[in-house]
Coordinates of C-alpha atoms and ligand atoms in Angstrom, one line a residue:
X1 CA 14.9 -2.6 -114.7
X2 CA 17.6 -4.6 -115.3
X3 CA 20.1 -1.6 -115.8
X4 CA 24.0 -2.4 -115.1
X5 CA 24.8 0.8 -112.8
X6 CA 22.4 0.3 -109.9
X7 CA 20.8 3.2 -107.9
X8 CA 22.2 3.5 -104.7
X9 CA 19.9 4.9 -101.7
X10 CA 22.2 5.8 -99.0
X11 CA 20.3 5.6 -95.4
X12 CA 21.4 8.1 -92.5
X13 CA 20.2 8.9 -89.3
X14 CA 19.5 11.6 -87.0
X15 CA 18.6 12.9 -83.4
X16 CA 18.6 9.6 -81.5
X17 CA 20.0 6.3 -82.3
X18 CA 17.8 3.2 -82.1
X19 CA 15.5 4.5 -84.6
X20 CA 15.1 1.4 -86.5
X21 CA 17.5 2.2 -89.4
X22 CA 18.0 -1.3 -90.2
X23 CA 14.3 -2.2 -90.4
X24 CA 13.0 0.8 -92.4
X25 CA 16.0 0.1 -94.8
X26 CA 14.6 -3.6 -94.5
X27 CA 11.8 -2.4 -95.0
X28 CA 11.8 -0.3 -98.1
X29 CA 13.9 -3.3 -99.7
X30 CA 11.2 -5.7 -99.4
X31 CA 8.6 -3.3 -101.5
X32 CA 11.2 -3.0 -104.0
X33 CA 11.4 -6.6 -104.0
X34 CA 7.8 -6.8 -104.4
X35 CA 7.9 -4.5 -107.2
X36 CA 10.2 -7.0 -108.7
X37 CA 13.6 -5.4 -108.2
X38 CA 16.6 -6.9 -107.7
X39 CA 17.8 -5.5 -104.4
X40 CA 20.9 -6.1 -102.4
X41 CA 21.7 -4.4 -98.9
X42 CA 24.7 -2.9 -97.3
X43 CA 26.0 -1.5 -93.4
X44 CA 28.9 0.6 -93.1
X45 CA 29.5 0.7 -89.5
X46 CA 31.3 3.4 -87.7
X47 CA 32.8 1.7 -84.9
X48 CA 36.5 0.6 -84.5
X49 CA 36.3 -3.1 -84.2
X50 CA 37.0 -5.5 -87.2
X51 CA 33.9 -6.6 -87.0
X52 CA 30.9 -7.2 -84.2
X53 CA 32.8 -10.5 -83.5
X54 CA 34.2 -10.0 -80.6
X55 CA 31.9 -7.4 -78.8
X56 CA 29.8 -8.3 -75.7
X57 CA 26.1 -9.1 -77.0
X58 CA 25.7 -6.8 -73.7
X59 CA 26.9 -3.8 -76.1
X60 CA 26.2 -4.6 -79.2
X61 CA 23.3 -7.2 -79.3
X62 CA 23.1 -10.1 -81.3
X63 CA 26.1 -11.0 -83.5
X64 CA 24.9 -12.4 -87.2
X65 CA 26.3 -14.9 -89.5
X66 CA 26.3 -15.1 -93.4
X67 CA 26.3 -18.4 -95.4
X68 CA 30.2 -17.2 -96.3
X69 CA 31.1 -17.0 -92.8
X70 CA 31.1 -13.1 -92.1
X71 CA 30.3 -12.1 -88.5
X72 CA 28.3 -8.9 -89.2
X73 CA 25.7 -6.5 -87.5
X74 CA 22.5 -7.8 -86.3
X75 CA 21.0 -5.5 -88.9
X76 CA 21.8 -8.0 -91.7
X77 CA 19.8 -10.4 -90.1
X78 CA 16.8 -7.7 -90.6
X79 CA 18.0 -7.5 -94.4
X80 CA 17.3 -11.4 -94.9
X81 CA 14.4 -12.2 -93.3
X82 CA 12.5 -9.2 -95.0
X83 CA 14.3 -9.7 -98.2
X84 CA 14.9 -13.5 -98.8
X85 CA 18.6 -12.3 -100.5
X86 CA 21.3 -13.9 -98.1
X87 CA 23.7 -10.9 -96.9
X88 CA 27.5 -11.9 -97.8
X89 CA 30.8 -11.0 -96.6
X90 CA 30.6 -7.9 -98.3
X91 CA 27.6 -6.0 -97.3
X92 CA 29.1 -5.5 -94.2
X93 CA 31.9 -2.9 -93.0
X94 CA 33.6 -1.0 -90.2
X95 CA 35.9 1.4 -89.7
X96 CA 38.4 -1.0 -88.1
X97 CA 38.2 -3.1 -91.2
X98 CA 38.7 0.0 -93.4
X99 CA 41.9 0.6 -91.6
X100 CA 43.3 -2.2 -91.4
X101 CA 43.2 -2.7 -95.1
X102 CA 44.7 0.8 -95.3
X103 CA 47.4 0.1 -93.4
X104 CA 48.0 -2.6 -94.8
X105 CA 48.3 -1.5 -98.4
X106 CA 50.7 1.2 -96.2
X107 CA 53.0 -1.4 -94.7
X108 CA 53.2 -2.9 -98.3
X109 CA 54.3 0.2 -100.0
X110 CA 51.5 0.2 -102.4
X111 CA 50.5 4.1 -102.1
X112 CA 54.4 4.7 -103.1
X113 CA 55.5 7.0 -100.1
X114 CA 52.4 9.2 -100.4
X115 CA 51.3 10.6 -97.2
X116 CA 48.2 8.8 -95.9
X117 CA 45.1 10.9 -95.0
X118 CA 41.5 10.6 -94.2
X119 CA 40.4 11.9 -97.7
X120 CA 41.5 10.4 -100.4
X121 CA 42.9 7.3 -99.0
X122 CA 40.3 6.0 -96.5
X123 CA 37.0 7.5 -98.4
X124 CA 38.4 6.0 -101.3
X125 CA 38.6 2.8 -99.7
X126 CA 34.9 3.0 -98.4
X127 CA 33.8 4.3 -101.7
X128 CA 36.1 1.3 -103.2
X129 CA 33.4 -1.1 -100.3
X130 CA 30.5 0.3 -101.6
X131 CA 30.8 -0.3 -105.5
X132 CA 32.4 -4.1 -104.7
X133 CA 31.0 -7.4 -105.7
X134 CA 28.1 -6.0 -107.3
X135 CA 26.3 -8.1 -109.9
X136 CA 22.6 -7.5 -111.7
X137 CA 21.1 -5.8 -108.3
X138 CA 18.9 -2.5 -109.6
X139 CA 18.9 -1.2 -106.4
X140 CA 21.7 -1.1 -103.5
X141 CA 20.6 0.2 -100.0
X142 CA 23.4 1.0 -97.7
X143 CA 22.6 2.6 -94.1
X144 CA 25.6 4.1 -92.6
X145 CA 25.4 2.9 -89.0
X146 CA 25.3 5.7 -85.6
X147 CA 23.8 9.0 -85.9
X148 CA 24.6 12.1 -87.9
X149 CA 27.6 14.0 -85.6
X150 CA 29.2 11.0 -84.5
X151 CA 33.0 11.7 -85.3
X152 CA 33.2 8.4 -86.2
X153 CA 31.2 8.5 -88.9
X154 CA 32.6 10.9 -91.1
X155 CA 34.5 9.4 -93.3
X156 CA 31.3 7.6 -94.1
X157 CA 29.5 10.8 -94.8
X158 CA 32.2 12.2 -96.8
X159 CA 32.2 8.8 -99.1
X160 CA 28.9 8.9 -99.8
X161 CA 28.6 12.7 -100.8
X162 CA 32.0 12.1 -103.0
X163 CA 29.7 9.4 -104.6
X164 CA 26.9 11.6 -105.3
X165 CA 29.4 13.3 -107.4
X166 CA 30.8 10.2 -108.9
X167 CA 28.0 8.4 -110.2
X168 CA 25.6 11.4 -110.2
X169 CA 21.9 12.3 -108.6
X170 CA 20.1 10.6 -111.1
X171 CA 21.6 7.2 -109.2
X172 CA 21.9 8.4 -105.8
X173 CA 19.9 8.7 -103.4
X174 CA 19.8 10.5 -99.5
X175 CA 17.3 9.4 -97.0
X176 CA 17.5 10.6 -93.7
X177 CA 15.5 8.6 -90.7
X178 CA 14.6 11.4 -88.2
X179 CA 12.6 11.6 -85.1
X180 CA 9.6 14.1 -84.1
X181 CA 9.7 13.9 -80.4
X182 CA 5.9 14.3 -79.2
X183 CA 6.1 17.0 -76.3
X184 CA 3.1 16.4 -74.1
X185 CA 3.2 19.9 -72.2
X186 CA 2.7 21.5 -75.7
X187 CA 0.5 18.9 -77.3
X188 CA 2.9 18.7 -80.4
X189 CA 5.0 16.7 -82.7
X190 CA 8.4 19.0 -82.6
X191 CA 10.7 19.4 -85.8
X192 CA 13.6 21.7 -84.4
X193 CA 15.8 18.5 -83.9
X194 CA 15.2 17.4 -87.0
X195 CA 15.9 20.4 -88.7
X196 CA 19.1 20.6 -86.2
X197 CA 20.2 16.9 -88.0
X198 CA 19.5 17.8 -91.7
X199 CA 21.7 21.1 -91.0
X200 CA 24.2 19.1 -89.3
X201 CA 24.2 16.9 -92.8
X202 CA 24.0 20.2 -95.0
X203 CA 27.5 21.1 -93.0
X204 CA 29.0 18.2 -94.2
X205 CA 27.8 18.6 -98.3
X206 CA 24.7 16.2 -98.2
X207 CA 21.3 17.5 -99.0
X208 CA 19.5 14.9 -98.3
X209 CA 16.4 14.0 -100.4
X210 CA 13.7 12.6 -98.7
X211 CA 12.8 12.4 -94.8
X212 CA 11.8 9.6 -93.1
X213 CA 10.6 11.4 -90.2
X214 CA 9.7 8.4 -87.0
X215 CA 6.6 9.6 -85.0
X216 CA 4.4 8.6 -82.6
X217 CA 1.6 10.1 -83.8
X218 CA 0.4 11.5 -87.4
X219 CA 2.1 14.4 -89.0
X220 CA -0.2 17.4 -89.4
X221 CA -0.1 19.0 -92.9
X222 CA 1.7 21.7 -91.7
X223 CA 4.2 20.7 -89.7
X224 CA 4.8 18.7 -92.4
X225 CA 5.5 21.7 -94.9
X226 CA 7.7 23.3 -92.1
X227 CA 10.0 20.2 -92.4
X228 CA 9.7 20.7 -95.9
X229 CA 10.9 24.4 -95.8
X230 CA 13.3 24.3 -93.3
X231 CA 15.0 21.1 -94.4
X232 CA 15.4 22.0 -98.1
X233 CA 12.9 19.2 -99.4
X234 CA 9.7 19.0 -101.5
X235 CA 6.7 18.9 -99.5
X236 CA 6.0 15.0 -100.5
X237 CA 9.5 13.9 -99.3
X238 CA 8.6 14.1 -96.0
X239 CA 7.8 10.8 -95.1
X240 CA 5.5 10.1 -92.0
X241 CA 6.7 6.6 -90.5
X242 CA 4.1 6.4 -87.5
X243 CA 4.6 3.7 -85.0
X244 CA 3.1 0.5 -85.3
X245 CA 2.6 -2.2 -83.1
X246 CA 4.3 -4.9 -84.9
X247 CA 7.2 -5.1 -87.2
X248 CA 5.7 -6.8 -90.2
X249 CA 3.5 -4.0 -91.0
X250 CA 6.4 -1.4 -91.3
X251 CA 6.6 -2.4 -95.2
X252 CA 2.6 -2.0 -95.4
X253 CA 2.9 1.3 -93.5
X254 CA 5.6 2.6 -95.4
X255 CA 4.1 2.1 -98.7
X256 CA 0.6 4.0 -97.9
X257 CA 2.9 6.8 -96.8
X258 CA 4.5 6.5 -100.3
X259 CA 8.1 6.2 -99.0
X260 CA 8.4 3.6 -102.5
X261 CA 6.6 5.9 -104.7
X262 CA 8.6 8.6 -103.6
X263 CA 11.9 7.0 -104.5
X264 CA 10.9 6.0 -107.8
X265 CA 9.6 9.3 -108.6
X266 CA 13.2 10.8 -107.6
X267 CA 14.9 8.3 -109.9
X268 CA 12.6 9.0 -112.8
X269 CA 11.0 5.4 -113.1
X270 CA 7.6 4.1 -112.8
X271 CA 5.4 4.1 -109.8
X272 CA 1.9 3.5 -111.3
X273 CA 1.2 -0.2 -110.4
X274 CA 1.1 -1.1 -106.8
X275 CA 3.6 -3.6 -105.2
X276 CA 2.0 -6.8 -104.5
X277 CA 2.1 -6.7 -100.3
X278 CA 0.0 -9.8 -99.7
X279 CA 2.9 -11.3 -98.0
X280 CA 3.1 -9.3 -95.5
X281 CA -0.5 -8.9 -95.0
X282 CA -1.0 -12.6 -94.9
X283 CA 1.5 -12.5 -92.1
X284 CA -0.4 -9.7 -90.1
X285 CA -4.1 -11.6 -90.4
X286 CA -2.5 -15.2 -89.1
X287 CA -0.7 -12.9 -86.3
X288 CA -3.8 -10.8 -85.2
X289 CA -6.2 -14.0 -85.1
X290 CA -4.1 -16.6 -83.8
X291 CA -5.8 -19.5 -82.1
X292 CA -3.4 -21.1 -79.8
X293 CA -1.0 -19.6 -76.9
X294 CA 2.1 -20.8 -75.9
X295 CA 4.9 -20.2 -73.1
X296 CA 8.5 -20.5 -74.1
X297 CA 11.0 -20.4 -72.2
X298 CA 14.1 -19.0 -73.1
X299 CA 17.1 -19.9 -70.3
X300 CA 20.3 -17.5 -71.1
X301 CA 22.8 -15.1 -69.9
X302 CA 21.6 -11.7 -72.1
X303 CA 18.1 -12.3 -71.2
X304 CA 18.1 -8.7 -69.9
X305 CA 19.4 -7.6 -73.4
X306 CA 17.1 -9.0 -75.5
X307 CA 18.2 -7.3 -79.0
X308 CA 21.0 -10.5 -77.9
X309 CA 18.6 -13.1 -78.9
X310 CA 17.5 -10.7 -82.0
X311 CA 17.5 -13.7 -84.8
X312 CA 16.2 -16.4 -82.1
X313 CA 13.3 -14.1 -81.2
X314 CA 12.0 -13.7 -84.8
X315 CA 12.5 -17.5 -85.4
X316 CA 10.1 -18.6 -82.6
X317 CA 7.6 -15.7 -83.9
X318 CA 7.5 -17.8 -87.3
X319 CA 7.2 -20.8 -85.4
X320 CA 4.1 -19.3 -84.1
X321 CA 2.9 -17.9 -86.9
X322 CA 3.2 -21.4 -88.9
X323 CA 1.4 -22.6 -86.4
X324 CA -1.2 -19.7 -86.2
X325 CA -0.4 -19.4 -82.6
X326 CA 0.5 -16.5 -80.5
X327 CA 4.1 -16.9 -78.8
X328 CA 5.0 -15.6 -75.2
X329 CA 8.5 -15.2 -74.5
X330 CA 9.6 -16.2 -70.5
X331 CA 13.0 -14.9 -70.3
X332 CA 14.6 -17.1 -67.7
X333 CA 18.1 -16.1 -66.3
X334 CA 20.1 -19.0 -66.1
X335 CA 22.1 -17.5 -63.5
X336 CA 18.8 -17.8 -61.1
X337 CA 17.5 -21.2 -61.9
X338 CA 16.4 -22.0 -58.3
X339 CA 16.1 -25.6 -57.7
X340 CA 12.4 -25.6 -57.5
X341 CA 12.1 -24.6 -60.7
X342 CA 8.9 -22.5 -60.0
X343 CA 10.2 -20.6 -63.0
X344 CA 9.1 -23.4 -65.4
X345 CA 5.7 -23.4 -63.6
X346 CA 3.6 -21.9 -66.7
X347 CA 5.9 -22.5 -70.1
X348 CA 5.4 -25.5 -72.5
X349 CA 8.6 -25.7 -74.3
X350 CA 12.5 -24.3 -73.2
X351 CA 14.9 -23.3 -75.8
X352 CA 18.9 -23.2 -74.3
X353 CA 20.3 -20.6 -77.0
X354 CA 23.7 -20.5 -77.8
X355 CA 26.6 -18.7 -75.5
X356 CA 29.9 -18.3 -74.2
X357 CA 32.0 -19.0 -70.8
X358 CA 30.5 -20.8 -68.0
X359 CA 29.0 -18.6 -65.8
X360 CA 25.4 -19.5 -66.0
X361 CA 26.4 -22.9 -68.0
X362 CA 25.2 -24.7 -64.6
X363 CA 22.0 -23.0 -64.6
X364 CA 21.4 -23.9 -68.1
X365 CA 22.0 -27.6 -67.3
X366 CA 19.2 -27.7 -64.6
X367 CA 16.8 -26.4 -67.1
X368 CA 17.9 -29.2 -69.6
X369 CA 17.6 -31.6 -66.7
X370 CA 13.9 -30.5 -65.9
X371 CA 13.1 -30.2 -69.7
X372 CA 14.6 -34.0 -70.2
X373 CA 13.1 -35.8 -67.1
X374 CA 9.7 -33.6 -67.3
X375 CA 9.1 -34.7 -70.8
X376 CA 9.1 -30.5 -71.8
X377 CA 9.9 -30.0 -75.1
X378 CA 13.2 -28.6 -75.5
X379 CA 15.3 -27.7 -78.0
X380 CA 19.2 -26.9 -77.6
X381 CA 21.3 -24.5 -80.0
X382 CA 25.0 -24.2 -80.1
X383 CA 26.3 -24.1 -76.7
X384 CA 22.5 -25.7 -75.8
X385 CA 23.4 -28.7 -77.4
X386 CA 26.9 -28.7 -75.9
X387 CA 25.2 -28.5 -72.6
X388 CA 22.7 -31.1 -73.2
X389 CA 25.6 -33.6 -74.1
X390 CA 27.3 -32.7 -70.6
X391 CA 23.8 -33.2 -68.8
X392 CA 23.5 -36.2 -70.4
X393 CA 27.3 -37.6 -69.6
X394 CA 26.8 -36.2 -65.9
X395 CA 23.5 -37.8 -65.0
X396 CA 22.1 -41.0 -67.2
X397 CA 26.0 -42.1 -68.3
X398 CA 26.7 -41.1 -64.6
X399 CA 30.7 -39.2 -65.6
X400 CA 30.5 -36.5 -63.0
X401 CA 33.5 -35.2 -64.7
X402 CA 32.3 -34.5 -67.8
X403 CA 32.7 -30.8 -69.1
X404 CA 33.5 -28.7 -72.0
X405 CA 37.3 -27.2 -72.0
X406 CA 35.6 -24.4 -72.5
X407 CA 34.9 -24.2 -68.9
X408 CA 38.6 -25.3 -67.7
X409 CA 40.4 -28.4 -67.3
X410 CA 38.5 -31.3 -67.1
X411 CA 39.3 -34.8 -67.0
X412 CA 36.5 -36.1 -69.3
X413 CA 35.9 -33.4 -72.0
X414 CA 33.0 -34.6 -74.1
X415 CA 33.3 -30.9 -75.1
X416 CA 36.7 -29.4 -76.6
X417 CA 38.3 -27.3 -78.7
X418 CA 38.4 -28.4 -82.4
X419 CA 42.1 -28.2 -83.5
X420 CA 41.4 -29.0 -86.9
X421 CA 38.6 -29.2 -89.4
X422 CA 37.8 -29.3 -92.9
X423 CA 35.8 -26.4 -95.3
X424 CA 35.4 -26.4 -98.5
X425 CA 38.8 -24.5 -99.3
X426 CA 40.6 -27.3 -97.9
X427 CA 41.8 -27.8 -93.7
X428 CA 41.8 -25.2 -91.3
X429 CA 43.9 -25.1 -88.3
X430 CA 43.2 -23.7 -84.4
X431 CA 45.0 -23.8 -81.7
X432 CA 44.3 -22.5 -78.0
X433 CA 46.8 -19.4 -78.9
X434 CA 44.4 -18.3 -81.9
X435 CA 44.1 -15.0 -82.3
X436 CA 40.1 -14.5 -80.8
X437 CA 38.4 -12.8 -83.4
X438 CA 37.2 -14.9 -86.5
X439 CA 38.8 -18.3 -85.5
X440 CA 35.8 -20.0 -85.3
X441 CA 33.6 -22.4 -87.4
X442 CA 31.9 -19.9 -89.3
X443 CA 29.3 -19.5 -91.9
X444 CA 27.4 -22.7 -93.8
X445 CA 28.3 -25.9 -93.5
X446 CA 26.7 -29.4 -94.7
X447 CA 25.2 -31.6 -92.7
X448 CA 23.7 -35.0 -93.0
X449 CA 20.9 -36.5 -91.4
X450 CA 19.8 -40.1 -90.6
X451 CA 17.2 -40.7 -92.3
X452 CA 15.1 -43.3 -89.2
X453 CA 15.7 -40.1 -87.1
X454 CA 13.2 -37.6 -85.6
X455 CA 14.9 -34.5 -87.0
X456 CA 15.0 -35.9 -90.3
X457 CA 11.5 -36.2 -90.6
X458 CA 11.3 -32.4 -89.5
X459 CA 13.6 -31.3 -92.6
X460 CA 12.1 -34.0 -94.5
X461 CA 15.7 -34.1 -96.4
X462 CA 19.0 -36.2 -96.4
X463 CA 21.4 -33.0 -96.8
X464 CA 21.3 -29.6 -95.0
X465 CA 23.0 -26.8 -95.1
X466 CA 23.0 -24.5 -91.9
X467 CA 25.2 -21.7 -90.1
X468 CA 27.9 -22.5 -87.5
X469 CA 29.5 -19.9 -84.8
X470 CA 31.5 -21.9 -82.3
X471 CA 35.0 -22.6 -81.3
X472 CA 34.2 -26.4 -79.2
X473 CA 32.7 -29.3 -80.7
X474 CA 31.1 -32.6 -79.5
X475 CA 33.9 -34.9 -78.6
X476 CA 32.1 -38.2 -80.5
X477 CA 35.3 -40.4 -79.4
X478 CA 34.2 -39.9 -75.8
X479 CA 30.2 -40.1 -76.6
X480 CA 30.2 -42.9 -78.4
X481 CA 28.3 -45.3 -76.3
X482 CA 25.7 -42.8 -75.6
X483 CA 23.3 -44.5 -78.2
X484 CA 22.7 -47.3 -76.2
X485 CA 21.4 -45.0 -73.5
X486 CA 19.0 -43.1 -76.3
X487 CA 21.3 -40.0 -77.4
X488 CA 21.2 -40.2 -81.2
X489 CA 23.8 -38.3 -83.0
X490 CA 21.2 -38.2 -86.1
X491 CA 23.3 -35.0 -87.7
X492 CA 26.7 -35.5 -88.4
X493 CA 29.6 -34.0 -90.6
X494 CA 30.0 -35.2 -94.5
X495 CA 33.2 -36.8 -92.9
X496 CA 31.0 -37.8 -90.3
X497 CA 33.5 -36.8 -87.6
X498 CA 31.3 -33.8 -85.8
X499 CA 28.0 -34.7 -84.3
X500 CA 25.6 -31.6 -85.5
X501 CA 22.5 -32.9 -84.3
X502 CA 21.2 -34.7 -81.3
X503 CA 18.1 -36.1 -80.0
X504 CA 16.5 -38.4 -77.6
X505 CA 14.6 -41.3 -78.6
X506 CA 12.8 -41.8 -75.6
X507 CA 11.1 -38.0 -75.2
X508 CA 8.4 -36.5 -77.2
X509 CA 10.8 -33.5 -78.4
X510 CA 14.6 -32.8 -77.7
X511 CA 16.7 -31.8 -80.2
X512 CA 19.9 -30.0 -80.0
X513 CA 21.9 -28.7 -83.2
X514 CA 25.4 -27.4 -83.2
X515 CA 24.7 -25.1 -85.7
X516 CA 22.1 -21.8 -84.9
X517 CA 18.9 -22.5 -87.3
X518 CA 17.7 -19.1 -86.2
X519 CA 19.6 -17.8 -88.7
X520 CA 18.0 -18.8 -91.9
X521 CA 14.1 -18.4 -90.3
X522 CA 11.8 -15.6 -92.4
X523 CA 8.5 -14.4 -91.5
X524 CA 7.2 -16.2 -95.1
X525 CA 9.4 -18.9 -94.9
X526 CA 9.8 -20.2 -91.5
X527 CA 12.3 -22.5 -90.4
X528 CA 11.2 -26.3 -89.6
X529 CA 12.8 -26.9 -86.8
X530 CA 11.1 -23.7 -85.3
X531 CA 7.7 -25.0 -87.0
X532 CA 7.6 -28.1 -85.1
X533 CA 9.4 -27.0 -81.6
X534 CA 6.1 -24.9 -81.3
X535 CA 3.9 -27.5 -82.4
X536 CA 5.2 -29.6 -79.7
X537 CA 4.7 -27.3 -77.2
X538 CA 1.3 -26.3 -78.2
X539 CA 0.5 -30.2 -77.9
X540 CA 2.2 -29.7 -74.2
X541 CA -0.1 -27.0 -73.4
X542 CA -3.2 -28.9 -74.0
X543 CA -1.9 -31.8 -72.1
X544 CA -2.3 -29.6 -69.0
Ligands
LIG601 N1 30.8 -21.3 -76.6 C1 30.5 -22.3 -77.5 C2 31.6 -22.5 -78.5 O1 32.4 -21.6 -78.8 C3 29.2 -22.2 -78.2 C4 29.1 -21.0 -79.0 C5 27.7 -20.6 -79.4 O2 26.7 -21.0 -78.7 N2 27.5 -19.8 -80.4 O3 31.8 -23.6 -79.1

């Protein structure tokens, strides 16, 4: 298409939250991208924080990170591993950030004493956020986070209807995800509350044009020309997005239902030729005839929230699908490790995903323990690799002592607090009285592996490039005879100051990284240190 105004499809939702805005949005991207679009995606979140930085993963769920260091919504991390485009700094928003650029510009005197209001000076600011750092994409998706009536929302909703009438309907776009509750006394699919969320939307200026209506079941033709009627759409805009039992088939499903075609019709272009889905089909045959099993293990805090381990989920699914085998999660509560470890019974492989604060940091280090002496493969991220250095110090180097400041004083801190490190816009500074919210190492950084090392051999290259979220860092000053005892640092900064990998030399698998590899895994492209962590623990199954 190649046009320099984009089309923007703007993505609501109503009745309930949860409906899997992100996904469909996700979704409807990657047939565009198969269609050979150029596609970028965007959240606007309602909420008042900065950004999801600083919110409990009890709340909020998982916490993503962009190559340039944003902390954004989990949803981005839908956007990427159904798209392949890496989300930036800019496809990600909230009301708190919104304000605080507002005020701001206030404090500076740039508005020149005018009075500052809702409308013009904060929906001009989203609008300002929407139409940024845009480049050759044909297509821009932006959800608007919550669910229609949310107050906080509506300066959202009032941007994007000014917008309509900025840059016209022939290049915008109103979807609406909606839900048709399933009422078993009366054997039906209901529509009054979606009809109750487009009329809440109509109140606020936005018709939208198509439905996405979520549903348990099929849509009968007439219940589908009731929507129609009674929520001021064509009869083919109602868009039936049944349920289906895994997420890789959502872009399948929602092209038969013509969700794509649709779109395309509304924006006058072509929809004869069919998007090539093989992808995702590929994906759906290796997952419904897999011929291995394997038990992982997964030892955290959130293990009762699992939308917390969102990105760490889907990267062990590609694992297993690499590896045509099918994946069982064993969420294991660190903060219930008992010291028979009857927990591990059954699994063949323990991941120790990153975290925060020690409670359930001794916990963790059991499971390390059992997955070191017991010859289990394991594999460590973030705060797992911090806590496989401190299990290491504590029992084979035999420093009782050793702990991360993290966790208090200690008086041999092979973990601490970075003061001081290097990116690529030159030195940045930390100190214990940072301000909390983005002052960590963020975003992509280069990392170099030894080449005689195990983990080299899994990214079968010298220089990498993967995502950091942490405030504490491997103390190497305090490590550095751990070699001799068959820790290898094989991963270390360009300056080769921060250990970012470690492994042991005398164990079939245990790796730890610094950095959260989960991050960069896709369905079609999954992530090689995923790949082999399930190979390994497939070949630990059949040893049983
Ligand atoms: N709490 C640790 C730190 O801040 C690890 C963070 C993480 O696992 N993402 O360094």
């Amino acid at each position: 298409m190649n046009s320099r105004t984009p089309k923007f499809i703007f993505i609501t939702g109503g009745v309930v939250s949860s409906l899997g805005k992100g996904l469909a949005s996700a979704s409807l991207a990657s047939i565009f991208i198969s269609r050979g679009f150029k596609v970028r995606l965007r959240k606007l979140d309602p909420y008042l924080n900065v950004d999801p930085g600083t919110m409990s993963p009890y709340q909020h769920g998982e916490c993503f990170v962009t190559d340039d260091g944003a902390e954004t919504d989990l949803d981005l991390g839908h956007y990427e591993r159904f798209t392949g485009v890496d989300s930036r700094k800019s496809d990600n928003v909230t009301t708190g950030k919104i304000y605080s650029q507002v005020l701001k510009k206030e404090r500076r005197g740039d508005y020149l004493g005018a009075t500052i209001q809702v409308i013009p000076h904060v929906t001009d600011a989203i609008k300002k956020f929407i139409l940024s750092d845009i480049n050759d994409e044909d297509f821009m998706f932006c959800e608007i986070g919550g669910t229609v009536g949310d107050i906080e929302s509506l300066p959202f909703i009032e941007a994007i209807r000014q917008l309509r009438n900025d840059l016209g309907k022939e290049n915008t776009c109103f979807v609406h995800v909606t839900l048709l509750p399933f009422i078993n006394a009366a054997k039906e699919l209901k529509t009054k509350p979606t009809q109750h969320s487009v009329k809440e939307l109509q109140g606020m200026g936005i018709q939208p044009d198509i439905l996405l209506c979520r549903t348990e079941l099929k849509i009968p033709n007439d219940q589908k020309k009731k929507i129609a009627q009674f929520c001021n759409v064509i009869e083919e805009a109602v868009i039936e997005a049944i349920d289906v039992n895994s997420i890789y088939k959502v872009p399948i499903a929602y092209h038969e239902s013509g969700f794509d075609k649709q779109i395309l019709k509304y924006f006058n272009l072509s929809y004869d030729k069919s998007p090539d889905l093989s992808v995702w089909k590929k994906i759906i045959s290796i997952q419904s005839s897999s011929d291995g099993e394997v038990n992982i293990g997964v030892v955290g805090k959130y293990t009762s929230i699992i939308d917390s381990y969102k990105s760490l989920i889907e990267a062990i699914t590609h694992g297993g699908i690499a590896n045509k085998t099918k994946v069982n999660l064993v969420w294991i509560d660190s903060e219930n490790i008992d010291i028979n470890f009857d927990c591990f019974k059954d699994v063949n492989g323990i991941i120790v995903p990153g975290g925060f604060g020690e409670r359930g940091s001794n916990g963790k280090i059991l499971a390390i323990n059992y997955a070191r002496l017991n010859k289990i493969p394991f594999l460590g991220i973030c705060l797992g690799m911090q806590l496989a250095v401190i299990e290491f110090a504590r029992n084979v180097m035999e420093i009782k002592d050793a702990s991360s400041t993290e966790f208090g004083k200690t008086t041999f801190p092979v973990i601490s607090l970075l003061t001081e490190w290097q990116t690529k816009k030159g030195k940045e500074k930390r100190d214990i009285l940072s301000e909390y919210g983005g002052t960590m190492r963020l975003g992509s950084y280069e990392c170099r592996l030894d080449k005689n090392s195990k983990i080299y051999n899994i990214y079968k290259n010298k220089i990498i490039y993967e995502r950091h979220r942490h405030r504490y860092e491997v103390n190497l000053d305090l490590c550095e005879n751990f070699f001799e005892k068959g820790m290898n640092f094989a991963g270390m900064s360009p300056d080769n100051i921060l250990p970012e990998t470690l492994e042991l030399n005398d164990h079939p698998w245990f790796i730890a990284v610094q950095f959260h590899p989960e991050l960069k895994s896709k369905p079609f492209q999954p992530h090689p240190l995923f790949i082999s962590f399930i190979n390994a623990s497939l070949n630990q199954s059949r040893l049983l």
